[in-house]
PDB file of C-alpha atoms in Angstrom:
ATOM      1  CA  MET A   1       0.109  -0.161   0.113  1.00 37.00           C
ATOM      2  CA  THR A   2       2.809   2.780   0.652  1.00 41.00           C
ATOM      3  CA  PHE A   3       4.656   1.301  -2.557  1.00 37.00           C
ATOM      4  CA  ALA A   4       1.779   2.384  -4.392  1.00 44.00           C
ATOM      5  CA  ARG A   5       1.346   5.885  -2.383  1.00 52.00           C
ATOM      6  CA  LEU A   6       4.187   6.592  -3.601  1.00 49.00           C
ATOM      7  CA  ASP A   7       3.818   5.056  -7.183  1.00 61.00           C
ATOM      8  CA  HIS A   8       1.035   7.827  -7.715  1.00 63.00           C
ATOM      9  CA  ILE A   9       3.242  10.643  -6.099  1.00 63.00           C
ATOM     10  CA  SER A  10       5.431   9.904  -8.438  1.00 64.00           C
ATOM     11  CA  ASP A  11       3.428   9.831 -10.610  1.00 72.00           C
ATOM     12  CA  LEU A  12       1.892  13.109 -10.136  1.00 67.00           C
ATOM     13  CA  ASP A  13       5.408  14.477  -9.094  1.00 71.00           C
ATOM     14  CA  THR A  14       6.148  13.768 -13.084  1.00 68.00           C
ATOM     15  CA  LEU A  15       2.936  15.021 -14.625  1.00 65.00           C
ATOM     16  CA  GLN A  16       2.471  18.500 -13.383  1.00 71.00           C
ATOM     17  CA  ARG A  17       5.910  19.981 -14.835  1.00 82.00           C
ATOM     18  CA  MET A  18       4.023  21.862 -18.022  1.00 87.00           C
ATOM     19  CA  PRO A  19       6.089  21.021 -21.837  1.00 86.00           C
ATOM     20  CA  ALA A  20       8.543  22.585 -22.242  1.00 88.00           C
ATOM     21  CA  TRP A  21       7.415  24.469 -25.958  1.00 90.00           C
ATOM     22  CA  VAL A  22       4.272  25.891 -23.597  1.00 91.00           C
ATOM     23  CA  THR A  23       6.449  28.055 -21.017  1.00 85.00           C
ATOM     24  CA  SER A  24       9.497  28.152 -23.440  1.00 85.00           C
ATOM     25  CA  ALA A  25       7.781  29.595 -26.781  1.00 82.00           C
ATOM     26  CA  ARG A  26       8.458  33.299 -27.236  1.00 82.00           C
ATOM     27  CA  ALA A  27       4.441  33.983 -28.896  1.00 85.00           C
ATOM     28  CA  GLU A  28       3.193  37.663 -29.116  1.00 86.00           C
ATOM     29  CA  THR A  29      -0.267  37.518 -31.350  1.00 95.00           C
ATOM     30  CA  LEU A  30      -3.563  36.810 -30.073  1.00 96.00           C
ATOM     31  CA  GLU A  31      -3.940  33.279 -31.804  1.00 96.00           C
ATOM     32  CA  ASP A  32       0.167  31.675 -30.564  1.00 95.00           C
ATOM     33  CA  VAL A  33      -0.644  33.006 -26.704  1.00 96.00           C
ATOM     34  CA  ALA A  34      -4.595  31.762 -26.552  1.00 97.00           C
ATOM     35  CA  PHE A  35      -3.144  27.931 -28.460  1.00 96.00           C
ATOM     36  CA  LEU A  36      -0.433  28.324 -25.115  1.00 96.00           C
ATOM     37  CA  SER A  37      -2.775  29.072 -22.975  1.00 97.00           C
ATOM     38  CA  GLY A  38      -5.528  26.801 -24.349  1.00 97.00           C
ATOM     39  CA  ALA A  39      -2.344  23.902 -23.513  1.00 96.00           C
ATOM     40  CA  ALA A  40      -1.420  24.799 -20.617  1.00 97.00           C
ATOM     41  CA  LEU A  41      -5.190  24.253 -19.518  1.00 97.00           C
ATOM     42  CA  ASN A  42      -5.553  20.812 -21.235  1.00 96.00           C
ATOM     43  CA  HIS A  43      -2.419  20.111 -18.734  1.00 95.00           C
ATOM     44  CA  LEU A  44      -3.943  21.153 -15.781  1.00 96.00           C
ATOM     45  CA  HIS A  45      -7.368  19.492 -15.951  1.00 96.00           C
ATOM     46  CA  VAL A  46      -6.073  16.129 -16.854  1.00 94.00           C
ATOM     47  CA  VAL A  47      -3.259  17.075 -12.849  1.00 94.00           C
ATOM     48  CA  LEU A  48      -7.237  18.184 -11.425  1.00 95.00           C
ATOM     49  CA  GLY A  49      -8.355  15.083 -12.012  1.00 93.00           C
ATOM     50  CA  ARG A  50      -5.641  12.821 -10.612  1.00 93.00           C
ATOM     51  CA  ALA A  51      -7.985  11.262  -7.115  1.00 92.00           C
ATOM     52  CA  GLU A  52      -4.984  11.690  -4.713  1.00 93.00           C
ATOM     53  CA  VAL A  53      -4.640  15.827  -5.212  1.00 95.00           C
ATOM     54  CA  PRO A  54      -6.455  17.161  -1.744  1.00 97.00           C
ATOM     55  CA  GLN A  55      -8.818  18.483  -3.706  1.00 97.00           C
ATOM     56  CA  ALA A  56     -10.385  21.510  -1.481  1.00 98.00           C
ATOM     57  CA  LEU A  57      -7.073  22.145  -0.299  1.00 98.00           C
ATOM     58  CA  LEU A  58      -6.171  23.317  -3.304  1.00 98.00           C
ATOM     59  CA  ARG A  59      -9.003  25.240  -3.840  1.00 98.00           C
ATOM     60  CA  ASP A  60      -8.441  26.671  -0.577  1.00 98.00           C
ATOM     61  CA  ARG A  61      -4.509  27.942  -0.368  1.00 98.00           C
ATOM     62  CA  LEU A  62      -5.414  28.971  -4.646  1.00 98.00           C
ATOM     63  CA  ALA A  63      -8.705  31.000  -3.043  1.00 98.00           C
ATOM     64  CA  LEU A  64      -6.258  32.648  -0.777  1.00 98.00           C
ATOM     65  CA  ARG A  65      -4.012  34.018  -3.440  1.00 98.00           C
ATOM     66  CA  ALA A  66      -5.968  34.934  -5.289  1.00 98.00           C
ATOM     67  CA  THR A  67      -6.976  37.812  -2.368  1.00 98.00           C
ATOM     68  CA  GLU A  68      -3.605  39.024  -2.121  1.00 98.00           C
ATOM     69  CA  ALA A  69      -4.185  39.560  -6.213  1.00 98.00           C
ATOM     70  CA  CYS A  70      -7.107  41.807  -5.420  1.00 98.00           C
ATOM     71  CA  VAL A  71      -6.210  43.244  -2.067  1.00 97.00           C
ATOM     72  CA  THR A  72      -2.789  44.338  -3.319  1.00 96.00           C
ATOM     73  CA  PHE A  73      -5.645  45.541  -6.894  1.00 96.00           C
ATOM     74  CA  SER A  74      -7.180  48.078  -4.535  1.00 93.00           C
ATOM     75  CA  GLY A  75      -4.241  49.487  -2.838  1.00 93.00           C
ATOM     76  CA  ARG A  76      -3.828  47.869   0.521  1.00 93.00           C
ATOM     77  CA  PRO A  77      -1.369  46.211   2.824  1.00 94.00           C
ATOM     78  CA  GLU A  78      -2.497  42.839   3.670  1.00 96.00           C
ATOM     79  CA  ARG A  79      -1.213  40.150   3.117  1.00 96.00           C
ATOM     80  CA  ALA A  80      -0.961  36.304   2.949  1.00 97.00           C
ATOM     81  CA  ARG A  81      -0.133  36.533   6.981  1.00 96.00           C
ATOM     82  CA  GLU A  82      -2.892  39.144   7.895  1.00 97.00           C
ATOM     83  CA  LEU A  83      -5.963  37.644   5.995  1.00 98.00           C
ATOM     84  CA  ARG A  84      -5.395  34.281   8.080  1.00 98.00           C
ATOM     85  CA  ASP A  85      -5.857  36.202  11.322  1.00 97.00           C
ATOM     86  CA  LEU A  86      -8.360  38.826   9.388  1.00 95.00           C
ATOM     87  CA  LEU A  87     -10.765  34.752   8.579  1.00 94.00           C
ATOM     88  CA  HIS A  88      -9.631  32.771  11.949  1.00 95.00           C
ATOM     89  CA  LEU A  89      -8.920  35.178  14.945  1.00 93.00           C
ATOM     90  CA  LEU A  90     -12.487  36.949  13.887  1.00 89.00           C
ATOM     91  CA  SER A  91     -14.287  36.968  17.604  1.00 88.00           C
ATOM     92  CA  PRO A  92     -18.405  35.763  17.620  1.00 85.00           C
ATOM     93  CA  GLY A  93     -19.307  39.595  16.241  1.00 88.00           C
ATOM     94  CA  ASP A  94     -16.739  41.249  14.635  1.00 91.00           C
ATOM     95  CA  LEU A  95     -16.728  42.667  11.658  1.00 91.00           C
ATOM     96  CA  PRO A  96     -14.004  41.233   9.447  1.00 93.00           C
ATOM     97  CA  GLY A  97     -13.108  44.493   7.641  1.00 95.00           C
ATOM     98  CA  PRO A  98     -12.591  44.755   4.031  1.00 96.00           C
ATOM     99  CA  ALA A  99      -9.603  42.139   3.040  1.00 97.00           C
ATOM    100  CA  GLY A 100     -11.167  39.683   5.311  1.00 97.00           C
ATOM    101  CA  GLU A 101     -15.242  40.212   3.170  1.00 97.00           C
ATOM    102  CA  ILE A 102     -12.492  39.728   0.075  1.00 98.00           C
ATOM    103  CA  TYR A 103     -11.406  37.124   1.291  1.00 98.00           C
ATOM    104  CA  LEU A 104     -14.563  35.227   2.440  1.00 97.00           C
ATOM    105  CA  SER A 105     -15.987  35.917  -1.209  1.00 98.00           C
ATOM    106  CA  TRP A 106     -12.963  33.956  -2.417  1.00 98.00           C
ATOM    107  CA  ARG A 107     -13.890  30.826  -0.292  1.00 98.00           C
ATOM    108  CA  ARG A 108     -17.462  30.583  -0.669  1.00 98.00           C
ATOM    109  CA  ALA A 109     -16.382  30.964  -4.398  1.00 98.00           C
ATOM    110  CA  THR A 110     -14.326  28.108  -4.190  1.00 98.00           C
ATOM    111  CA  GLU A 111     -16.530  25.528  -1.767  1.00 97.00           C
ATOM    112  CA  ARG A 112     -19.096  24.611  -3.772  1.00 97.00           C
ATOM    113  CA  THR A 113     -20.021  23.562  -7.133  1.00 98.00           C
ATOM    114  CA  VAL A 114     -20.159  26.380  -9.228  1.00 98.00           C
ATOM    115  CA  SER A 115     -24.024  27.774  -9.779  1.00 98.00           C
ATOM    116  CA  VAL A 116     -24.808  31.648  -9.507  1.00 98.00           C
ATOM    117  CA  LYS A 117     -26.892  30.378  -6.526  1.00 97.00           C
ATOM    118  CA  ALA A 118     -23.127  29.424  -4.274  1.00 97.00           C
ATOM    119  CA  LEU A 119     -21.820  32.925  -6.182  1.00 98.00           C
ATOM    120  CA  GLY A 120     -24.854  34.685  -4.169  1.00 98.00           C
ATOM    121  CA  ARG A 121     -24.112  33.214  -1.322  1.00 97.00           C
ATOM    122  CA  ALA A 122     -20.224  34.158  -2.244  1.00 98.00           C
ATOM    123  CA  LEU A 123     -20.978  37.737  -3.716  1.00 98.00           C
ATOM    124  CA  PRO A 124     -24.295  38.466  -0.654  1.00 96.00           C
ATOM    125  CA  THR A 125     -24.626  41.906  -1.590  1.00 95.00           C
ATOM    126  CA  PHE A 126     -25.272  41.207  -4.853  1.00 97.00           C
ATOM    127  CA  GLU A 127     -28.932  39.681  -6.791  1.00 97.00           C
ATOM    128  CA  PRO A 128     -29.611  36.376  -8.146  1.00 97.00           C
ATOM    129  CA  GLY A 129     -30.733  37.882 -11.374  1.00 97.00           C
ATOM    130  CA  GLN A 130     -28.199  39.940 -12.083  1.00 98.00           C
ATOM    131  CA  ILE A 131     -24.974  37.304 -11.382  1.00 98.00           C
ATOM    132  CA  ALA A 132     -26.623  35.166 -14.275  1.00 98.00           C
ATOM    133  CA  THR A 133     -26.837  38.210 -16.229  1.00 98.00           C
ATOM    134  CA  TRP A 134     -23.226  39.201 -15.917  1.00 98.00           C
ATOM    135  CA  LEU A 135     -22.073  35.269 -16.712  1.00 96.00           C
ATOM    136  CA  ASN A 136     -23.832  35.209 -19.863  1.00 95.00           C
ATOM    137  CA  THR A 137     -22.712  38.117 -20.835  1.00 94.00           C
ATOM    138  CA  GLY A 138     -19.462  36.279 -22.227  1.00 86.00           C
ATOM    139  CA  GLN A 139     -19.445  33.662 -25.805  1.00 87.00           C
ATOM    140  CA  GLY A 140     -16.703  32.382 -27.746  1.00 93.00           C
ATOM    141  CA  ALA A 141     -14.297  30.071 -26.536  1.00 96.00           C
ATOM    142  CA  PRO A 142     -13.665  29.329 -22.698  1.00 97.00           C
ATOM    143  CA  VAL A 143     -11.059  32.116 -22.294  1.00 98.00           C
ATOM    144  CA  SER A 144     -12.642  34.807 -23.959  1.00 97.00           C
ATOM    145  CA  ARG A 145     -15.767  34.883 -22.412  1.00 98.00           C
ATOM    146  CA  ALA A 146     -13.889  34.312 -19.318  1.00 98.00           C
ATOM    147  CA  ALA A 147     -12.341  38.191 -20.642  1.00 98.00           C
ATOM    148  CA  MET A 148     -15.717  39.549 -21.400  1.00 98.00           C
ATOM    149  CA  VAL A 149     -17.477  38.933 -18.636  1.00 98.00           C
ATOM    150  CA  LEU A 150     -14.691  40.406 -16.499  1.00 98.00           C
ATOM    151  CA  GLU A 151     -14.573  43.630 -18.792  1.00 98.00           C
ATOM    152  CA  THR A 152     -17.970  44.144 -19.025  1.00 98.00           C
ATOM    153  CA  VAL A 153     -18.857  43.587 -14.579  1.00 98.00           C
ATOM    154  CA  LEU A 154     -15.189  46.406 -14.634  1.00 98.00           C
ATOM    155  CA  MET A 155     -17.195  48.756 -16.365  1.00 97.00           C
ATOM    156  CA  GLU A 156     -20.383  48.922 -14.844  1.00 97.00           C
ATOM    157  CA  THR A 157     -18.908  48.492 -11.140  1.00 97.00           C
ATOM    158  CA  PRO A 158     -14.572  49.755 -12.332  1.00 94.00           C
ATOM    159  CA  ARG A 159     -14.124  49.364  -8.154  1.00 93.00           C
ATOM    160  CA  ALA A 160     -15.457  45.588  -7.777  1.00 96.00           C
ATOM    161  CA  GLU A 161     -12.250  43.655  -8.701  1.00 97.00           C
ATOM    162  CA  ALA A 162     -12.675  40.650  -6.874  1.00 98.00           C
ATOM    163  CA  LEU A 163     -16.687  41.282  -7.820  1.00 98.00           C
ATOM    164  CA  ALA A 164     -14.948  41.089 -11.208  1.00 98.00           C
ATOM    165  CA  LEU A 165     -12.403  37.888 -11.017  1.00 98.00           C
ATOM    166  CA  ILE A 166     -15.353  35.917  -9.245  1.00 98.00           C
ATOM    167  CA  LEU A 167     -17.824  36.042 -11.746  1.00 98.00           C
ATOM    168  CA  ALA A 168     -15.332  35.150 -14.359  1.00 98.00           C
ATOM    169  CA  GLU A 169     -13.396  32.450 -13.378  1.00 98.00           C
ATOM    170  CA  ALA A 170     -16.388  31.205 -12.346  1.00 98.00           C
ATOM    171  CA  SER A 171     -17.754  30.848 -16.433  1.00 98.00           C
ATOM    172  CA  LEU A 172     -14.067  29.348 -16.947  1.00 98.00           C
ATOM    173  CA  ALA A 173     -14.502  27.175 -14.915  1.00 98.00           C
ATOM    174  CA  GLN A 174     -18.644  26.382 -16.408  1.00 97.00           C
ATOM    175  CA  SER A 175     -16.876  26.282 -19.846  1.00 97.00           C
ATOM    176  CA  LEU A 176     -13.728  24.064 -19.285  1.00 97.00           C
ATOM    177  CA  GLY A 177     -16.666  21.548 -17.611  1.00 97.00           C
ATOM    178  CA  TRP A 178     -14.685  22.350 -13.812  1.00 98.00           C
ATOM    179  CA  LYS A 179     -17.361  21.308 -11.096  1.00 98.00           C
ATOM    180  CA  HIS A 180     -15.170  24.056  -8.840  1.00 98.00           C
ATOM    181  CA  LEU A 181     -14.544  27.646  -9.291  1.00 98.00           C
ATOM    182  CA  ILE A 182     -10.430  26.994 -10.012  1.00 98.00           C
ATOM    183  CA  PRO A 183      -8.870  30.996  -9.178  1.00 98.00           C
ATOM    184  CA  LEU A 184      -5.736  31.009 -11.838  1.00 98.00           C
ATOM    185  CA  LEU A 185      -6.861  33.921 -13.826  1.00 98.00           C
ATOM    186  CA  ALA A 186      -7.065  36.661 -10.505  1.00 98.00           C
ATOM    187  CA  PRO A 187      -3.263  35.027  -9.760  1.00 97.00           C
ATOM    188  CA  GLY A 188      -1.364  35.670 -12.259  1.00 97.00           C
ATOM    189  CA  LEU A 189      -2.893  39.124 -13.745  1.00 98.00           C
ATOM    190  CA  ARG A 190      -1.401  42.496 -13.551  1.00 97.00           C
ATOM    191  CA  ARG A 191      -3.242  45.228 -11.674  1.00 96.00           C
ATOM    192  CA  GLY A 192      -2.827  47.724 -15.472  1.00 97.00           C
ATOM    193  CA  ASP A 193      -4.371  43.990 -16.702  1.00 98.00           C
ATOM    194  CA  LEU A 194      -7.890  44.928 -15.875  1.00 98.00           C
ATOM    195  CA  ARG A 195      -8.010  48.284 -17.391  1.00 97.00           C
ATOM    196  CA  LYS A 196      -7.221  46.910 -20.758  1.00 98.00           C
ATOM    197  CA  GLN A 197     -10.295  45.584 -22.901  1.00 98.00           C
ATOM    198  CA  GLY A 198     -10.571  43.686 -25.638  1.00 97.00           C
ATOM    199  CA  ASP A 199      -8.126  41.875 -27.281  1.00 97.00           C
ATOM    200  CA  ASP A 200      -5.729  43.043 -25.101  1.00 98.00           C
ATOM    201  CA  LEU A 201      -7.591  42.017 -22.222  1.00 98.00           C
ATOM    202  CA  ARG A 202      -8.095  38.525 -24.027  1.00 98.00           C
ATOM    203  CA  LEU A 203      -4.378  38.893 -23.897  1.00 97.00           C
ATOM    204  CA  ALA A 204      -3.089  39.304 -20.901  1.00 98.00           C
ATOM    205  CA  CYS A 205      -5.594  36.412 -19.454  1.00 98.00           C
ATOM    206  CA  HIS A 206      -4.799  33.830 -21.949  1.00 98.00           C
ATOM    207  CA  ARG A 207      -0.939  34.215 -20.665  1.00 97.00           C
ATOM    208  CA  ALA A 208      -1.835  35.202 -16.834  1.00 98.00           C
ATOM    209  CA  LEU A 209      -4.072  31.749 -17.148  1.00 98.00           C
ATOM    210  CA  ILE A 210      -0.657  30.093 -18.783  1.00 97.00           C
ATOM    211  CA  ALA A 211       1.879  31.714 -15.651  1.00 96.00           C
ATOM    212  CA  SER A 212      -1.451  29.904 -13.405  1.00 98.00           C
ATOM    213  CA  ALA A 213      -1.648  26.875 -14.682  1.00 97.00           C
ATOM    214  CA  VAL A 214       1.878  25.760 -14.223  1.00 95.00           C
ATOM    215  CA  GLU A 215       1.722  27.674 -10.872  1.00 96.00           C
ATOM    216  CA  THR A 216      -1.362  25.343  -9.734  1.00 97.00           C
ATOM    217  CA  ALA A 217      -0.059  21.862 -11.586  1.00 95.00           C
ATOM    218  CA  ARG A 218       3.382  21.930  -8.748  1.00 94.00           C
ATOM    219  CA  LEU A 219       1.696  23.220  -5.978  1.00 96.00           C
ATOM    220  CA  ALA A 220      -1.096  20.248  -6.500  1.00 95.00           C
ATOM    221  CA  ALA A 221       2.028  18.293  -6.654  1.00 93.00           C
ATOM    222  CA  ASP A 222       2.889  19.461  -3.677  1.00 95.00           C
ATOM    223  CA  LEU A 223      -0.431  19.395  -1.972  1.00 96.00           C
ATOM    224  CA  THR A 224      -0.487  15.850  -2.456  1.00 95.00           C
ATOM    225  CA  ARG A 225       2.610  15.150  -1.281  1.00 94.00           C
ATOM    226  CA  ARG A 226       2.116  16.339   2.046  1.00 96.00           C
ATOM    227  CA  ALA A 227      -1.419  15.549   2.178  1.00 97.00           C
ATOM    228  CA  GLU A 228      -0.009  11.870   1.685  1.00 95.00           C
ATOM    229  CA  HIS A 229       1.943  12.932   4.191  1.00 97.00           C
ATOM    230  CA  VAL A 230      -0.793  13.559   6.790  1.00 98.00           C
ATOM    231  CA  LYS A 231      -2.674  10.335   5.678  1.00 97.00           C
ATOM    232  CA  ALA A 232       0.240   7.988   6.930  1.00 96.00           C
ATOM    233  CA  VAL A 233       0.704   9.386   9.955  1.00 96.00           C
ATOM    234  CA  ALA A 234      -2.645   9.822  11.296  1.00 97.00           C
ATOM    235  CA  PRO A 235      -2.938   6.295  12.412  1.00 95.00           C
ATOM    236  CA  LYS A 236      -0.583   7.411  15.097  1.00 95.00           C
ATOM    237  CA  LEU A 237      -2.285   9.935  16.229  1.00 96.00           C
ATOM    238  CA  ARG A 238      -4.332   8.902  19.313  1.00 89.00           C
ATOM    239  CA  ALA A 239      -6.752  11.826  20.784  1.00 89.00           C
ATOM    240  CA  LYS A 240     -10.652  10.694  20.382  1.00 90.00           C
ATOM    241  CA  GLY A 241     -11.812  12.844  17.590  1.00 93.00           C
ATOM    242  CA  ALA A 242      -8.017  13.002  15.418  1.00 96.00           C
ATOM    243  CA  GLY A 243      -9.399  11.352  12.402  1.00 96.00           C
ATOM    244  CA  GLU A 244     -11.556  14.695  12.074  1.00 97.00           C
ATOM    245  CA  ALA A 245      -8.919  17.004  12.717  1.00 98.00           C
ATOM    246  CA  VAL A 246      -6.657  16.070   9.958  1.00 98.00           C
ATOM    247  CA  GLY A 247      -9.970  15.632   8.050  1.00 98.00           C
ATOM    248  CA  MET A 248     -10.059  19.627   8.692  1.00 98.00           C
ATOM    249  CA  PHE A 249      -5.985  20.126   7.793  1.00 98.00           C
ATOM    250  CA  LEU A 250      -6.582  18.546   4.350  1.00 98.00           C
ATOM    251  CA  ALA A 251      -9.386  20.782   3.401  1.00 98.00           C
ATOM    252  CA  ARG A 252      -8.625  23.697   4.869  1.00 98.00           C
ATOM    253  CA  ASP A 253      -5.680  26.855   3.777  1.00 98.00           C
ATOM    254  CA  ALA A 254      -4.927  27.291   7.396  1.00 98.00           C
ATOM    255  CA  VAL A 255      -6.509  25.888  11.246  1.00 98.00           C
ATOM    256  CA  ALA A 256      -6.148  27.553  14.119  1.00 97.00           C
ATOM    257  CA  ALA A 257      -5.642  24.951  17.742  1.00 97.00           C
ATOM    258  CA  ALA A 258      -9.645  26.662  18.953  1.00 95.00           C
ATOM    259  CA  ALA A 259     -11.095  25.604  15.667  1.00 96.00           C
ATOM    260  CA  LEU A 260     -10.812  21.150  16.396  1.00 97.00           C
ATOM    261  CA  PRO A 261     -13.488  18.923  17.033  1.00 95.00           C
ATOM    262  CA  LEU A 262     -11.298  17.874  20.487  1.00 96.00           C
ATOM    263  CA  PRO A 263     -10.953  20.149  23.872  1.00 96.00           C
ATOM    264  CA  SER A 264      -7.753  23.273  24.154  1.00 96.00           C
ATOM    265  CA  ARG A 265      -5.735  21.123  25.869  1.00 96.00           C
ATOM    266  CA  ALA A 266      -5.900  17.844  23.851  1.00 97.00           C
ATOM    267  CA  ALA A 267      -6.687  19.918  20.522  1.00 97.00           C
ATOM    268  CA  ARG A 268      -3.344  21.889  20.937  1.00 97.00           C
ATOM    269  CA  ARG A 269      -1.307  18.972  21.767  1.00 97.00           C
ATOM    270  CA  LEU A 270      -2.345  17.668  18.279  1.00 97.00           C
ATOM    271  CA  CYS A 271      -1.730  20.687  16.599  1.00 98.00           C
ATOM    272  CA  ASP A 272       2.355  20.122  18.317  1.00 97.00           C
ATOM    273  CA  ARG A 273       2.176  16.630  18.023  1.00 97.00           C
ATOM    274  CA  LEU A 274       1.442  17.277  14.140  1.00 98.00           C
ATOM    275  CA  VAL A 275       4.285  19.882  13.922  1.00 98.00           C
ATOM    276  CA  GLU A 276       7.076  17.296  15.329  1.00 97.00           C
ATOM    277  CA  LEU A 277       6.293  14.180  12.951  1.00 97.00           C
ATOM    278  CA  GLY A 278       6.185  17.045  10.060  1.00 97.00           C
ATOM    279  CA  ALA A 279       2.674  16.283   9.288  1.00 98.00           C
ATOM    280  CA  VAL A 280       1.335  20.350   8.811  1.00 98.00           C
ATOM    281  CA  ARG A 281       3.270  23.620   9.665  1.00 98.00           C
ATOM    282  CA  GLU A 282       2.127  26.545  11.872  1.00 98.00           C
ATOM    283  CA  LEU A 283       2.222  28.683   9.705  1.00 98.00           C
ATOM    284  CA  THR A 284       1.847  32.127  12.306  1.00 97.00           C
ATOM    285  CA  GLY A 285       5.855  32.764  14.610  1.00 95.00           C
ATOM    286  CA  ARG A 286       4.238  33.329  16.738  1.00 95.00           C
ATOM    287  CA  ASP A 287       4.159  31.598  20.802  1.00 94.00           C
ATOM    288  CA  THR A 288      -0.031  32.271  21.093  1.00 94.00           C
ATOM    289  CA  PHE A 289      -2.670  32.476  18.277  1.00 95.00           C
ATOM    290  CA  ARG A 290      -1.473  29.933  16.516  1.00 98.00           C
ATOM    291  CA  LEU A 291      -2.610  29.523  12.891  1.00 98.00           C
ATOM    292  CA  TYR A 292      -1.409  25.109  11.634  1.00 98.00           C
ATOM    293  CA  GLY A 293      -1.163  24.670   7.896  1.00 98.00           C
ATOM    294  CA  VAL A 294      -0.800  21.394   5.131  1.00 97.00           C
TER     295      VAL A 294
END
């Protein structure tokens, strides 16, 4: 059984490497870049289809990266460490603030199967009918459709970068036949790209997808290795509720000990034990209010 797992990881390590001609080709025209982004997306589709990839964990990690990009676009200073704190250290009744709201939107958008209802939950300030109208704006091939959605939403709500990108990502996922939204455009686009229109915006989207597909395939392989190690050490954990706790680590970018289904002292001991076993990492560098992740 162990050897089979190692074989799977070895296969994925090989598979996650994007063909060199995709990343090294010097394409300038929209047609050539579109061809390369199609090849990159097809390669990523195969990687994401592997059963051993921890899909929920991957989406949650990508949601954090997409949030970082959107926060940067809006000129705010928060990055991964601050964003995690905004989300995981909230007291009941506290508001997460503008950056925290963006993070919540991305997490909710990636948690469930793509649908107008799920997007309405992620974007509660917008009516489902309006969301559906925006999603139906796009025409043509997947990336062209996503770019048209992005352009339309930004024209109607110029400073709502997160809204526009979430809907563009949803359009892309639906066009590709993916059940879940996979943040790819947001981490790959630059702030200046959001001011582009027409073919210039489509070109920027294609370039962004090539870069993001390469990075996401690499991340998928890395998280798969880490997840397999967590599963391997799980039988050594004797605390009641440890199995459920492990499941949380395998589905979330970060977890606070207080969120685990164990008494507080037992939860802290479990986290310390997982760090000792090399299964999870402490993400904050603090002595208190710590967060842990695979």
